[in-house]
Amino acid sequence: MATSPFDITGARALVTGSSKGIGKALARALVEAGADVILNARTAQALERTREELADAGPGPVRIAAFDVTDEDQVRDGLARVGRIDILVNNAGMQRRAPLTDFATADFDAVMTTNVRSVFLVTREAARGMIERGRGKVIVIASVQSELARPGIAPYSASKGAVRMLVKGMCADLATAGICVNAIAPGYFATELTSALVADEDFTSWVQARTPAGRWGRVEDLTGTLLWLASPASDFVNGQTIFVDGGMTAVL
């Protein structure tokens, strides 16, 4: 019997920054789709809570791998412990807010390190094994801020713009080895990390007015695109950024 091109049963997936928020939702979707999922963040305790929550969500195992994705040695050692990776989801990220003239250099460096360096380090290490096996899927979480800008977050926008070009560059290097590298760019999503913004009536009114869909995104809105990019169904899609933003980047 022919298998579905969307089938990822038994594939081994590593999701960085997956103890909460969007990363946790993406990990859940992969577990429910039958993948063997490894959760990653810096803190083992937070990961263990998420692992317990997701353990019965699908047929495959859910494991944890606590390491800092911005530290080269920890990435190398962490991925050596993880072993084979078929699907890599680079989700770890951070935000800092301040007017440009008040933005601290240390905060700029932290944003770029977490949002860009981590993608480079983890993908470089995971790609070595993928090259040996002749296939792999790398999915990077970008943002509408890679295309649009707002006051107070210039370094964040720069980091997500850099991620989009890094995806293209990694595609150029890795596509001949059967590795697909793509990005998902969420719009404004309601999670525990954005709860203060969701609760701000003025900001929510702006999001609703600015988004053709007229609402905040829900984490479930990302999972279909994730599973498509993680599956053989997207094997000829490479170097692309897919905006999942309710139409925000399509209109003025």
Tab-separated table of C-alpha atoms in Angstrom:
chain	number	residue	atom	x	y	z
A	1	MET	CA	0.000	0.000	0.000
A	2	ALA	CA	1.366	3.386	-1.005
A	3	THR	CA	2.231	5.711	1.847
A	4	SER	CA	1.102	9.327	1.957
A	5	PRO	CA	3.674	11.916	0.828
A	6	PHE	CA	2.834	13.699	4.076
A	7	ASP	CA	3.792	10.703	6.247
A	8	ILE	CA	6.568	11.380	8.768
A	9	THR	CA	5.941	8.373	10.998
A	10	GLY	CA	9.159	7.353	12.717
A	11	ALA	CA	11.160	10.351	11.517
A	12	ARG	CA	13.376	11.803	14.235
A	13	ALA	CA	12.813	15.516	14.834
A	14	LEU	CA	14.728	17.992	16.993
A	15	VAL	CA	12.856	21.190	17.923
A	16	THR	CA	14.906	23.940	19.546
A	17	GLY	CA	13.291	26.287	22.030
A	18	SER	CA	10.441	23.840	22.534
A	19	SER	CA	9.693	24.006	26.254
A	20	LYS	CA	6.929	26.584	25.677
A	21	GLY	CA	5.222	28.859	23.179
A	22	ILE	CA	5.352	28.237	19.448
A	23	GLY	CA	8.158	25.680	19.808
A	24	LYS	CA	6.037	23.553	22.120
A	25	ALA	CA	3.099	23.711	19.688
A	26	LEU	CA	5.330	22.684	16.780
A	27	ALA	CA	6.735	19.795	18.807
A	28	ARG	CA	3.215	18.652	19.667
A	29	ALA	CA	2.226	18.655	15.996
A	30	LEU	CA	5.223	16.496	15.099
A	31	VAL	CA	4.478	14.080	17.931
A	32	GLU	CA	0.835	13.781	16.858
A	33	ALA	CA	1.978	13.130	13.281
A	34	GLY	CA	4.016	10.136	14.429
A	35	ALA	CA	7.528	11.580	14.592
A	36	ASP	CA	10.029	10.708	17.310
A	37	VAL	CA	10.622	14.116	18.879
A	38	ILE	CA	13.530	15.515	20.852
A	39	LEU	CA	12.724	18.676	22.799
A	40	ASN	CA	15.484	21.243	23.312
A	41	ALA	CA	15.991	24.250	25.549
A	42	ARG	CA	18.596	25.324	28.083
A	43	THR	CA	16.738	24.060	31.157
A	44	ALA	CA	16.148	20.349	31.637
A	45	GLN	CA	13.455	20.912	34.257
A	46	ALA	CA	11.260	22.943	31.905
A	47	LEU	CA	11.806	20.411	29.130
A	48	GLU	CA	10.814	17.523	31.366
A	49	ARG	CA	7.482	19.192	32.155
A	50	THR	CA	6.801	19.579	28.449
A	51	ARG	CA	7.935	16.015	27.743
A	52	GLU	CA	5.455	14.689	30.295
A	53	GLU	CA	2.700	16.755	28.709
A	54	LEU	CA	3.434	15.468	25.196
A	55	ALA	CA	4.407	11.887	26.046
A	56	ASP	CA	1.013	10.415	25.154
A	57	ALA	CA	0.223	12.709	22.218
A	58	GLY	CA	1.534	10.278	19.596
A	59	PRO	CA	2.936	6.797	19.043
A	60	GLY	CA	6.615	7.732	19.079
A	61	PRO	CA	8.929	8.578	21.960
A	62	VAL	CA	9.415	12.123	23.250
A	63	ARG	CA	12.874	12.824	24.648
A	64	ILE	CA	14.732	15.882	25.892
A	65	ALA	CA	18.165	17.309	25.104
A	66	ALA	CA	19.098	20.318	27.222
A	67	PHE	CA	21.851	22.470	25.741
A	68	ASP	CA	22.491	26.072	24.755
A	69	VAL	CA	22.007	26.453	20.990
A	70	THR	CA	24.238	29.552	20.951
A	71	ASP	CA	27.257	27.703	22.383
A	72	GLU	CA	29.326	25.864	19.781
A	73	ASP	CA	30.689	23.222	22.140
A	74	GLN	CA	27.279	22.529	23.682
A	75	VAL	CA	25.704	22.235	20.229
A	76	ARG	CA	28.342	19.762	19.069
A	77	ASP	CA	28.090	17.664	22.227
A	78	GLY	CA	24.291	17.919	22.366
A	79	LEU	CA	23.784	16.740	18.810
A	80	ALA	CA	26.273	13.934	19.322
A	81	ARG	CA	24.071	12.691	22.176
A	82	VAL	CA	20.896	13.079	20.105
A	83	GLY	CA	22.215	11.086	17.159
A	84	ARG	CA	20.302	10.905	13.884
A	85	ILE	CA	18.153	13.914	12.992
A	86	ASP	CA	15.782	13.715	10.036
A	87	ILE	CA	13.879	16.931	10.752
A	88	LEU	CA	15.442	19.974	12.405
A	89	VAL	CA	13.180	22.814	13.536
A	90	ASN	CA	15.198	25.901	14.476
A	91	ASN	CA	12.712	27.725	16.673
A	92	ALA	CA	14.817	29.184	19.503
A	93	GLY	CA	14.644	32.964	19.510
A	94	MET	CA	14.466	36.089	21.624
A	95	GLN	CA	13.264	39.673	21.505
A	96	ARG	CA	14.534	42.935	23.017
A	97	ARG	CA	12.684	46.253	22.732
A	98	ALA	CA	14.079	49.781	22.939
A	99	PRO	CA	14.302	52.904	20.771
A	100	LEU	CA	17.299	52.644	18.454
A	101	THR	CA	19.270	55.396	20.210
A	102	ASP	CA	18.773	53.638	23.558
A	103	PHE	CA	19.357	50.077	22.350
A	104	ALA	CA	22.208	48.531	24.319
A	105	THR	CA	24.993	46.877	22.358
A	106	ALA	CA	24.807	43.850	24.646
A	107	ASP	CA	21.111	43.453	23.814
A	108	PHE	CA	21.835	43.756	20.087
A	109	ASP	CA	24.481	41.044	20.384
A	110	ALA	CA	22.125	38.796	22.389
A	111	VAL	CA	19.379	39.069	19.764
A	112	MET	CA	21.720	38.313	16.882
A	113	THR	CA	23.397	35.459	18.738
A	114	THR	CA	20.159	33.750	19.717
A	115	ASN	CA	18.250	34.348	16.489
A	116	VAL	CA	20.990	33.890	13.875
A	117	ARG	CA	24.077	32.220	15.335
A	118	SER	CA	21.989	29.396	16.809
A	119	VAL	CA	20.466	28.581	13.410
A	120	PHE	CA	23.924	28.470	11.848
A	121	LEU	CA	25.455	26.322	14.599
A	122	VAL	CA	22.673	23.754	14.943
A	123	THR	CA	22.055	23.428	11.210
A	124	ARG	CA	25.755	23.075	10.424
A	125	GLU	CA	26.106	20.255	12.934
A	126	ALA	CA	22.879	18.465	11.982
A	127	ALA	CA	23.603	18.809	8.255
A	128	ARG	CA	26.734	16.691	8.517
A	129	GLY	CA	24.687	13.626	9.392
A	130	MET	CA	21.978	14.511	6.879
A	131	ILE	CA	24.581	14.695	4.115
A	132	GLU	CA	25.776	11.194	4.951
A	133	ARG	CA	22.210	9.866	4.717
A	134	GLY	CA	21.373	11.831	1.570
A	135	ARG	CA	18.300	13.629	2.891
A	136	GLY	CA	17.000	15.875	5.636
A	137	LYS	CA	14.561	18.656	6.420
A	138	VAL	CA	15.574	21.925	8.067
A	139	ILE	CA	12.828	24.363	9.043
A	140	VAL	CA	13.654	27.758	10.508
A	141	ILE	CA	11.155	29.992	12.293
A	142	ALA	CA	11.498	33.491	10.878
A	143	SER	CA	8.941	36.299	11.295
A	144	VAL	CA	6.912	38.912	9.429
A	145	GLN	CA	9.537	41.220	10.909
A	146	SER	CA	11.930	39.834	8.297
A	147	GLU	CA	9.821	41.756	5.774
A	148	LEU	CA	8.281	44.552	7.865
A	149	ALA	CA	9.595	46.806	10.610
A	150	ARG	CA	8.162	48.465	13.693
A	151	PRO	CA	9.690	51.021	16.075
A	152	GLY	CA	11.774	49.647	18.910
A	153	ILE	CA	12.809	46.298	17.434
A	154	ALA	CA	15.315	47.124	14.687
A	155	PRO	CA	17.832	44.438	15.783
A	156	TYR	CA	15.088	41.793	15.881
A	157	SER	CA	13.998	42.701	12.350
A	158	ALA	CA	17.630	42.588	11.237
A	159	SER	CA	18.094	39.164	12.807
A	160	LYS	CA	15.041	37.708	11.099
A	161	GLY	CA	16.075	39.239	7.780
A	162	ALA	CA	19.463	37.591	8.230
A	163	VAL	CA	17.732	34.276	8.917
A	164	ARG	CA	15.860	34.478	5.607
A	165	MET	CA	19.109	34.951	3.695
A	166	LEU	CA	20.823	32.257	5.758
A	167	VAL	CA	18.057	29.874	4.663
A	168	LYS	CA	18.786	30.715	1.019
A	169	GLY	CA	22.518	30.268	1.531
A	170	MET	CA	22.104	26.952	3.329
A	171	CYS	CA	19.840	25.779	0.505
A	172	ALA	CA	22.570	26.648	-1.988
A	173	ASP	CA	25.075	24.548	-0.049
A	174	LEU	CA	22.889	21.621	0.951
A	175	ALA	CA	20.245	21.026	-1.731
A	176	THR	CA	22.485	18.775	-3.821
A	177	ALA	CA	22.765	16.468	-0.779
A	178	GLY	CA	18.987	16.030	-0.669
A	179	ILE	CA	18.478	18.481	2.199
A	180	CYS	CA	15.604	20.979	2.107
A	181	VAL	CA	16.042	24.213	4.063
A	182	ASN	CA	13.012	26.472	4.386
A	183	ALA	CA	11.561	29.023	6.777
A	184	ILE	CA	8.145	29.701	8.254
A	185	ALA	CA	7.466	33.370	8.981
A	186	PRO	CA	4.634	33.745	11.511
A	187	GLY	CA	2.655	36.925	11.852
A	188	TYR	CA	1.284	38.003	15.220
A	189	PHE	CA	0.439	34.895	17.241
A	190	ALA	CA	-1.270	34.592	20.601
A	191	THR	CA	0.901	32.546	22.975
A	192	GLU	CA	1.858	32.764	26.624
A	193	LEU	CA	4.839	34.841	25.501
A	194	THR	CA	2.606	37.481	23.858
A	195	SER	CA	-0.180	37.430	26.429
A	196	ALA	CA	0.542	40.998	27.561
A	197	LEU	CA	0.189	42.254	23.996
A	198	VAL	CA	-2.989	40.252	23.460
A	199	ALA	CA	-4.403	41.791	26.638
A	200	ASP	CA	-3.565	45.302	25.396
A	201	GLU	CA	-6.811	46.384	23.728
A	202	ASP	CA	-5.147	49.048	21.595
A	203	PHE	CA	-2.482	46.664	20.314
A	204	THR	CA	-4.999	43.905	19.638
A	205	SER	CA	-7.165	46.379	17.727
A	206	TRP	CA	-4.125	47.284	15.633
A	207	VAL	CA	-3.343	43.609	14.928
A	208	GLN	CA	-6.939	42.922	13.925
A	209	ALA	CA	-7.075	45.966	11.648
A	210	ARG	CA	-3.652	45.327	10.094
A	211	THR	CA	-4.269	41.621	9.431
A	212	PRO	CA	-6.725	40.805	6.597
A	213	ALA	CA	-7.853	37.715	8.524
A	214	GLY	CA	-8.902	40.094	11.294
A	215	ARG	CA	-7.415	38.181	14.235
A	216	TRP	CA	-4.326	37.029	16.051
A	217	GLY	CA	-2.806	33.814	14.783
A	218	ARG	CA	-3.309	30.617	16.762
A	219	VAL	CA	-0.417	28.202	17.143
A	220	GLU	CA	-2.487	25.573	15.330
A	221	ASP	CA	-2.318	27.799	12.237
A	222	LEU	CA	1.383	26.953	11.901
A	223	THR	CA	1.208	23.202	12.108
A	224	GLY	CA	-0.020	22.440	8.592
A	225	THR	CA	2.848	24.361	7.017
A	226	LEU	CA	5.288	22.734	9.421
A	227	LEU	CA	4.148	19.204	8.604
A	228	TRP	CA	4.200	19.898	4.867
A	229	LEU	CA	7.769	21.211	5.026
A	230	ALA	CA	8.809	18.297	7.260
A	231	SER	CA	7.362	15.666	4.912
A	232	PRO	CA	8.341	14.246	1.506
A	233	ALA	CA	5.443	16.238	0.020
A	234	SER	CA	7.739	19.310	-0.071
A	235	ASP	CA	10.881	17.627	-1.395
A	236	PHE	CA	11.235	20.111	-4.282
A	237	VAL	CA	10.621	23.176	-2.088
A	238	ASN	CA	13.910	24.702	-1.019
A	239	GLY	CA	15.290	28.031	0.149
A	240	GLN	CA	11.821	29.505	0.650
A	241	THR	CA	10.171	31.566	3.380
A	242	ILE	CA	6.480	30.773	3.820
A	243	PHE	CA	4.550	33.606	5.486
A	244	VAL	CA	1.804	32.394	7.806
A	245	ASP	CA	0.459	35.778	8.804
A	246	GLY	CA	-3.230	36.022	7.939
A	247	GLY	CA	-2.290	38.156	4.933
A	248	MET	CA	-0.402	40.870	6.806
A	249	THR	CA	2.520	41.020	4.364
A	250	ALA	CA	0.176	40.950	1.348
A	251	VAL	CA	-1.454	44.328	1.967
A	252	LEU	CA	-0.566	47.906	2.807
